[in-house]
Coordinates of C-alpha atoms in Angstrom, one line a residue:
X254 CA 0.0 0.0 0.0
X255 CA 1.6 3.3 -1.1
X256 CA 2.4 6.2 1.9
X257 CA -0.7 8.4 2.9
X258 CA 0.3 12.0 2.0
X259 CA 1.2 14.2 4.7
X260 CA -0.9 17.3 3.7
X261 CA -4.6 17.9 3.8
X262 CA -5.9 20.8 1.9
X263 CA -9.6 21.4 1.7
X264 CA -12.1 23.5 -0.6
X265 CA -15.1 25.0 1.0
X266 CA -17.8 27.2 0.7
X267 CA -18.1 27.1 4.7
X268 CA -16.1 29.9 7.1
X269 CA -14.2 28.4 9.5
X270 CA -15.5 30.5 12.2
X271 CA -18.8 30.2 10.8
X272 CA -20.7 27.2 12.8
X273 CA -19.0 24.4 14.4
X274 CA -19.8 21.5 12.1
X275 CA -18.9 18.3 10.2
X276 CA -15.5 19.7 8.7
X277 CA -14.8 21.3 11.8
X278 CA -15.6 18.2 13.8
X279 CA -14.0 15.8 10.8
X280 CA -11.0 17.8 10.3
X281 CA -9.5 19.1 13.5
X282 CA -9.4 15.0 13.8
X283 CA -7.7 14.4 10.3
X284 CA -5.2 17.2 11.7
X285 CA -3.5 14.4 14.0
X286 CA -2.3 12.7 11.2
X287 CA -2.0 15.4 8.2
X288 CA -0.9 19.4 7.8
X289 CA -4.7 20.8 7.2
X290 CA -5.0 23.6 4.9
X291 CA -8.6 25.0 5.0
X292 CA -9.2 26.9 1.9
X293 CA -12.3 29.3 2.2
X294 CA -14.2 31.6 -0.8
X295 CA -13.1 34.9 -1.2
X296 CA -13.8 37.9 1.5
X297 CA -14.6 40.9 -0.5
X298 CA -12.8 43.7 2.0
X299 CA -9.8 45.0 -0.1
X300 CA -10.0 48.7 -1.6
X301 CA -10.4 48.7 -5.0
X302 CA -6.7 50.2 -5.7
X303 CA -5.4 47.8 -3.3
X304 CA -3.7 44.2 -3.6
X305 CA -5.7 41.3 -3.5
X306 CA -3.7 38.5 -0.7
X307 CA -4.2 35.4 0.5
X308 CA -3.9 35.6 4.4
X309 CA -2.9 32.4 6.2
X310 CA -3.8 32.2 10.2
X311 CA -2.3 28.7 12.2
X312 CA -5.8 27.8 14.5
X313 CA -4.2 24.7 15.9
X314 CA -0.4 23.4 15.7
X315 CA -1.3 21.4 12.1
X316 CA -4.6 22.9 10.9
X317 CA -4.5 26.6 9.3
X318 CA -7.3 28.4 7.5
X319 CA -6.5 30.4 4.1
X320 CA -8.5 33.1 3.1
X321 CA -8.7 35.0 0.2
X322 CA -8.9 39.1 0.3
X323 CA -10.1 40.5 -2.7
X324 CA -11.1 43.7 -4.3
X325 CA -15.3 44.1 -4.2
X326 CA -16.2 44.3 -7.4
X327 CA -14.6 41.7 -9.9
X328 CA -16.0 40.2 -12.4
X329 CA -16.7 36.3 -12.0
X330 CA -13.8 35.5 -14.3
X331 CA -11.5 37.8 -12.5
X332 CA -12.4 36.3 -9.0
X333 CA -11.6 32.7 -10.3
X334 CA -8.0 33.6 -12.2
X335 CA -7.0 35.5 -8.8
X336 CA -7.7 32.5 -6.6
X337 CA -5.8 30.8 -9.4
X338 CA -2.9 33.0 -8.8
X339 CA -3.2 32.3 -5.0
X340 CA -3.7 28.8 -5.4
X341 CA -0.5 28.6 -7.5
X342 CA 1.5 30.8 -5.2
X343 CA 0.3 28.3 -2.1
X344 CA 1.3 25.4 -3.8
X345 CA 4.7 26.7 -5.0
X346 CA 7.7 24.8 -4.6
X347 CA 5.2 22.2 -2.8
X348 CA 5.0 18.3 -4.4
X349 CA 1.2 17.6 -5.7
X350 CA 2.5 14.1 -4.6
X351 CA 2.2 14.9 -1.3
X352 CA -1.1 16.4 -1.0
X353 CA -4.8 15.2 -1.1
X354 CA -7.3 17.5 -2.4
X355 CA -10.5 17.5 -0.2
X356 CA -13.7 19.4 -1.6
X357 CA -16.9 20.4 0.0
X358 CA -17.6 22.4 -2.8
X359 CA -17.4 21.7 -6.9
X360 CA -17.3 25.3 -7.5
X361 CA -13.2 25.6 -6.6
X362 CA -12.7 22.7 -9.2
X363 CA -12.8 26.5 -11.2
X364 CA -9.8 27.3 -10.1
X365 CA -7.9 24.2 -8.9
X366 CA -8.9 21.6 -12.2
X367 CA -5.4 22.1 -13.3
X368 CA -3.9 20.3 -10.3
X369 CA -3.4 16.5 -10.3
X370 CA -3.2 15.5 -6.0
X371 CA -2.2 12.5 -5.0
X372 CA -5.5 11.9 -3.9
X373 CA -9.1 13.6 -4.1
X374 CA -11.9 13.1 -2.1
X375 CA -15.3 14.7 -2.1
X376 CA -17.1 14.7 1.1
X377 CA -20.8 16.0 -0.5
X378 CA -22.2 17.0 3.3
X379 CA -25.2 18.5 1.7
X380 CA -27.2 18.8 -1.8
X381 CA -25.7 22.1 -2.7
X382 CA -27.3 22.4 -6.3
X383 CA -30.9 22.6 -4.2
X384 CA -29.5 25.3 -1.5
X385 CA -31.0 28.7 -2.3
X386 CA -29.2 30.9 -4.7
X387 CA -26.8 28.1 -5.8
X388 CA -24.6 28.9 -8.9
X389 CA -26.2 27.4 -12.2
X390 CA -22.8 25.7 -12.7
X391 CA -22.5 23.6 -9.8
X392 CA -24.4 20.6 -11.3
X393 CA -21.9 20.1 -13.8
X394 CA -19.0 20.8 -11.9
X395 CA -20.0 18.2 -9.5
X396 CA -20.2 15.7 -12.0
X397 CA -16.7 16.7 -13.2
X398 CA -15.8 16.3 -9.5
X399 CA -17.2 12.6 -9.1
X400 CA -14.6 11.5 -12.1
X401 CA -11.7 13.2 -10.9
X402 CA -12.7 12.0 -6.9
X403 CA -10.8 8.4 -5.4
X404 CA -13.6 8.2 -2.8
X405 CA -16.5 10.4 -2.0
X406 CA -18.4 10.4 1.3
X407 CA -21.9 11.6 1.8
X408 CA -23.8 13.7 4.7
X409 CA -26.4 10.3 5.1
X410 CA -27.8 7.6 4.0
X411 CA -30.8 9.4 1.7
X412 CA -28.0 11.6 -0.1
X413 CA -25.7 8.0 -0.4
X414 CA -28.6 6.3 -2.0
X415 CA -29.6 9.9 -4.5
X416 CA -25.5 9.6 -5.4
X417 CA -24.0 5.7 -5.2
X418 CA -24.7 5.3 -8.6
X419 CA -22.4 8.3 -10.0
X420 CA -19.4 6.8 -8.2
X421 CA -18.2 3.8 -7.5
X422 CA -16.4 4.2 -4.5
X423 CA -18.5 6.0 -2.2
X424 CA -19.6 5.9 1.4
X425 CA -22.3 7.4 3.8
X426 CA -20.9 9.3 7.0
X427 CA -23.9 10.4 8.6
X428 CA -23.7 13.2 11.2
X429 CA -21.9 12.1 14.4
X430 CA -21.5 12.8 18.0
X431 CA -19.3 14.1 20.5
X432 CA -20.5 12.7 23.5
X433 CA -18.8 14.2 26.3
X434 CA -19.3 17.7 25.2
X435 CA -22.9 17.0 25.0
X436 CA -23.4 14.8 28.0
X437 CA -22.3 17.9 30.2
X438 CA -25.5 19.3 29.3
X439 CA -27.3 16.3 31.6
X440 CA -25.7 18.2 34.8
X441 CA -27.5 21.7 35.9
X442 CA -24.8 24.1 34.4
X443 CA -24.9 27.7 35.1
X444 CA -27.0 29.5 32.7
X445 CA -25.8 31.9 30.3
X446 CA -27.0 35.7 31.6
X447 CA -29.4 35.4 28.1
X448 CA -31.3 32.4 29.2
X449 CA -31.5 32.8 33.2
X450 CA -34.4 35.5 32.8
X451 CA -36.6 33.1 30.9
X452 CA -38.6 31.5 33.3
X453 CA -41.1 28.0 32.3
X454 CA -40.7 25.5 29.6
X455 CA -38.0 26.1 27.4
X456 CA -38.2 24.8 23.9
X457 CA -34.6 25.2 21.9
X458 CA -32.9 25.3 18.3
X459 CA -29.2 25.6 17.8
X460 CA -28.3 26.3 14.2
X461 CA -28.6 28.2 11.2
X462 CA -32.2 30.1 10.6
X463 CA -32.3 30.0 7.1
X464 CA -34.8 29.2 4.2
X465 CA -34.6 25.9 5.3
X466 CA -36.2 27.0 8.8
X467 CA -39.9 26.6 9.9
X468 CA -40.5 29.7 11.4
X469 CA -44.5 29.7 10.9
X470 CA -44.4 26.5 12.7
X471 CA -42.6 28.0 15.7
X472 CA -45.0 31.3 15.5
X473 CA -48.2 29.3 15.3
X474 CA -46.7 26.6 18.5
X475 CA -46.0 30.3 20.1
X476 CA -49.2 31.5 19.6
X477 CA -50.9 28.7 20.4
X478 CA -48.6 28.2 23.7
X479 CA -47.6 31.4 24.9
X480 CA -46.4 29.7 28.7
X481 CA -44.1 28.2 26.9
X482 CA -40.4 29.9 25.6
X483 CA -38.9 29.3 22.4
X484 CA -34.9 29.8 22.3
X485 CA -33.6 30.2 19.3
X486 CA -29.7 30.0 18.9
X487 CA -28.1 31.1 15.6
X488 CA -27.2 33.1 12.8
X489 CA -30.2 34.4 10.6
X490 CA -28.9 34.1 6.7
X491 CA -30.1 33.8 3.2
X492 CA -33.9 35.4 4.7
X493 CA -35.2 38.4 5.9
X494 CA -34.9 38.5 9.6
X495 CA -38.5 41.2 9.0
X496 CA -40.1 37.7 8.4
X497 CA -40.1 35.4 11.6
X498 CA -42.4 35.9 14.1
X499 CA -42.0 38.3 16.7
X500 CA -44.1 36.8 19.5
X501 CA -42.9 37.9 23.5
X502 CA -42.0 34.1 24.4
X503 CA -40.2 33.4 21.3
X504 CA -36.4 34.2 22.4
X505 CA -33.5 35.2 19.4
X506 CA -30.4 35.0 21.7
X507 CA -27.7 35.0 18.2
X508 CA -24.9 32.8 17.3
X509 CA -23.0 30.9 20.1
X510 CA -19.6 29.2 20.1
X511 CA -19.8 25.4 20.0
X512 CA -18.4 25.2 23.7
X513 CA -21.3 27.7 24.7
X514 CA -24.0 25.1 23.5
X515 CA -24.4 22.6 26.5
X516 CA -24.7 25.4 28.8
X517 CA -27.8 26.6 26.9
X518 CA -29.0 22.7 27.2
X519 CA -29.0 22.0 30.4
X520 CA -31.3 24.5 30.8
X521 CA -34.1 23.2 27.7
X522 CA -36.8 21.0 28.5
X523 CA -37.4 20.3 24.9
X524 CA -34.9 20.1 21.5
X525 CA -36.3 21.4 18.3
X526 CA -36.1 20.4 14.7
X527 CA -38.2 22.8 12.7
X528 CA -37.4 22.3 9.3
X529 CA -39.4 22.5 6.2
X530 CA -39.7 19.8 3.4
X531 CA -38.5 21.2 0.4
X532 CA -35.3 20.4 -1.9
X533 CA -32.8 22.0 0.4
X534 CA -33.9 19.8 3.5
X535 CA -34.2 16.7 1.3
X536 CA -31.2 15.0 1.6
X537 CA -29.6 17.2 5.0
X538 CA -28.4 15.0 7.8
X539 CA -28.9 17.1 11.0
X540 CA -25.6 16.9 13.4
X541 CA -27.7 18.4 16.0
X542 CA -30.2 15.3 16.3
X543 CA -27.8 13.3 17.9
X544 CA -26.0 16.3 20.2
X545 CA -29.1 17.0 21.2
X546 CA -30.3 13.6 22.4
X547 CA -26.7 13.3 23.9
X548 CA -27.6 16.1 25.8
X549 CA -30.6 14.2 27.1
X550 CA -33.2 16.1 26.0
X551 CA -36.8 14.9 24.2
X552 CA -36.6 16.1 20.8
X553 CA -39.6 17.1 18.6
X554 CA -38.7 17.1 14.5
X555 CA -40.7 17.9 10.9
X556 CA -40.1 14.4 9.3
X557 CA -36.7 15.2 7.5
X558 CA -35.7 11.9 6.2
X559 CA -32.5 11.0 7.6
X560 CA -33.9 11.9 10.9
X561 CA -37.3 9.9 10.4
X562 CA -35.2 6.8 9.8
X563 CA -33.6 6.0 12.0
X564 CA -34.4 9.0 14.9
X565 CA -38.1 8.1 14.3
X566 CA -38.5 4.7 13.8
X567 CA -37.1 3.9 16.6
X568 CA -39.0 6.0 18.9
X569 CA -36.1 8.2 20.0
X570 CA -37.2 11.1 18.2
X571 CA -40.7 12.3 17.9
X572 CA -41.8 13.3 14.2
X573 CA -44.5 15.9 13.5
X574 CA -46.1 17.7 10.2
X575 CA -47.6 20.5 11.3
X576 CA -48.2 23.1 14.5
X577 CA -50.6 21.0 16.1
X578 CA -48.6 17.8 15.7
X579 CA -46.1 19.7 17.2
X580 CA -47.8 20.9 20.3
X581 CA -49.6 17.2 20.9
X582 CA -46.0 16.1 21.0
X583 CA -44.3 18.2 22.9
X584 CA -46.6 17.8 25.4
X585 CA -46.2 14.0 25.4
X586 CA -42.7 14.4 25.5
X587 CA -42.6 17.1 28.5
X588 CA -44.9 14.7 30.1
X589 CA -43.7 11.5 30.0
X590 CA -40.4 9.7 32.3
X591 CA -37.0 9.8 31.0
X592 CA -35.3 6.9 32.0
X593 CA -36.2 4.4 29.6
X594 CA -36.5 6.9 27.3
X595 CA -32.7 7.8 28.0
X596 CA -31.3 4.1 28.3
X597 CA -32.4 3.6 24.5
X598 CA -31.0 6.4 23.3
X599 CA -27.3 6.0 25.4
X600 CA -27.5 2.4 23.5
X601 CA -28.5 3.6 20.6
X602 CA -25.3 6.5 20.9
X603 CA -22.8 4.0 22.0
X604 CA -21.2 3.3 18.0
X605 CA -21.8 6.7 17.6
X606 CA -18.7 8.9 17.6
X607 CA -16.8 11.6 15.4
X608 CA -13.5 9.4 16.2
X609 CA -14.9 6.9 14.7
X610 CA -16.3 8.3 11.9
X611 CA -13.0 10.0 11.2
X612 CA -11.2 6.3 12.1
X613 CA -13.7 5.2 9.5
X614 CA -12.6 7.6 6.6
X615 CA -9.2 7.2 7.2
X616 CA -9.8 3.4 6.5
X617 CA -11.3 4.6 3.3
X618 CA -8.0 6.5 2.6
X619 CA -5.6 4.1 3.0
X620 CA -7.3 2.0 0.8
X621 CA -7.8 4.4 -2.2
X622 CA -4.0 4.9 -1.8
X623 CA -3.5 1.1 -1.8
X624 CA -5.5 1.2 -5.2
X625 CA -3.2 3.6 -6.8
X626 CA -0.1 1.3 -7.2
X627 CA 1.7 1.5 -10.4
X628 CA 2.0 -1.1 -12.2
X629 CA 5.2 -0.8 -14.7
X630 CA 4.8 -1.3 -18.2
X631 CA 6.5 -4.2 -20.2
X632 CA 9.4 -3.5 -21.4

């Protein structure tokens, strides 16, 4: 089997600092055994008479994160040929032999389709053609990507089965778990100063509010509920913050670091995942499903499918349709004991691990490399 590469460098359309998520999770792992470069899109915040540059910050002793500065303004074409530049300049004097390519996006095969890595994976975490305001291109960019990729994971088990028959090397990864972050939430912490004034049943979401998010669900539950408190934790993107319901027990408190989140937790009675059905939530894998139940906390979801199965069927997860699904369960699950409840889901957890999801990729690694012997020609 040939030698794994010793440097990681990733393509993606996520921020670093964004929202602690799969590649954060996935990657400060794969940094114990390879140099991680995270390469994010362009920042637009260079003067137009300036120099564009590609900064370089070290966020852990082998993971850095490379952005690229840019003048606001530039035509699509002259975005793409500077992050050419900068992806040449990066990768001068440096042996393509010793890299993998790892993309979470299609779109930087625009600038990087020249190179030839060692290795290429594609780890498609989401459906990004169905995301709102995705680039036309990225259809056929992906299928570009799924020749040039030695092994491609996927986000779950509904996007493996949409993709396993464009590839055939390619594995589901489903969102995992860090349990002892999570489990802290199970003790009384102290509450952040945000939460301690909200007194009664408190209802939570963590994550991104977005066009994927129900928000008339949560206004009509509100309405219909006002003892009960609605937190809602997380950045609002991609809509029109005028839009979500403004109702006195339904609680914006903003974005919070990952190692904020178990605080907020311990202090929930009920976990929330509102999303809608529509082609951007068709093939998502929630990572907050399982933090969530490792937290220890009933959880009430719309019936996303890679949460119905296996969340649902196995009665770990309630699923609802509609707002007065929604309240019917969440009073069953405010209501009813815990331990059994609990047992099955610390069984159910016990595989469950980003360690071993990451043990499991790595596995999938070596073995692409072994695959990639040469085999001389006769003379």
């Amino acid at each position: 089997m040939k030698r794994v590469p010793e440097n990681l460098l990733v393509f993606s359309h996520l921020r670093w600092d964004f929202v602690f998520q799969r590649p954060q999770h996935l990657l400060t792992r794969f940094a114990r055994e390879f140099n991680v470069y995270f390469l994010e899109e362009p920042i637009c915040d260079v003067a137009e008479d300036g120099e564009s540059y590609l900064s370089i910050s070290k966020r852990e002793d082998k993971l850095w994160v490379l952005v690229p500065h840019v003048q606001s303004g530039l035509s699509k074409k002259e975005s793409v040929n500077l992050q050419k530049l900068m992806l040449k300049s990066f990768l001068k004097d440096k042996s393509l032999s010793d890299f993998i390519f790892w993309y979470y996006t299609p779109m930087a095969l625009e600038f990087s389709r020249e190179y030839f890595p060692n290795l290429t994976i594609y780890d498609c975490m989401d459906e990004l053609s169905a995301f709102k305001n995705a680039p036309a291109e990225l259809t056929y960019l992906e299928k570009e990507l799924l020749t040039r990729a030695d092994a491609v994971f996927t986000g779950g088990h509904s996007l493996y089965e949409a993709k396993k028959h464009q590839h055939q090397n390619i594995h589901p990864f489903p969102s995992s778990i860090d349990k002892k972050h999570f489990a802290q939430a199970r003790n009384q912490m102290e509450q952040p100063a945000d939460q301690t004034g909200i007194t009664g049943k408190k209802l939570g979401f963590y994550g991104v509010i977005d066009e994927r998010f129900d928000y008339k669900l949560i206004g009509e539950a509100a309405t219909a509920r006002p003892d009960w408190n609605f937190i809602l934790i997380g950045p609002t993107v991609k809509i029109n913050p005028e839009i979500l319901p403004k109702n006195q027990n339904i609680h914006y408190l903003g974005g919070k670091s990952y190692n904020e989140l178990p605080a907020y937790l311990s202090g929930w009675d009920l976990a929330l995942i509102p999303f809608l059905l529509n082609e951007s939530t068709r093939y998502i894998s929630p990572t907050k499903t399982p933090e969530y139940l490792s937290a220890g906390i009933p959880v009430v979801s719309t019936p996303i499918r890679d949460v119905v199965k296996p969340y649902g069927k196995l009665n770990l997860v309630s699923v609802v349709s509609n707002s007065t699904e929604f309240i019917a369960a969440a009073e069953a699950e405010l209501n009813k004991p815990k331990e059994e409840w609990l047992k099955r889901v610390d069984d159910f957890l016990s595989t469950k691990s980003w360690d071993q999801t990451w043990s499991d990729m790595m596995d999938v690694i070596r073995n692409a490399m072994g695959r990639k012997i040469t085999v001389p020609l006769s003379a």
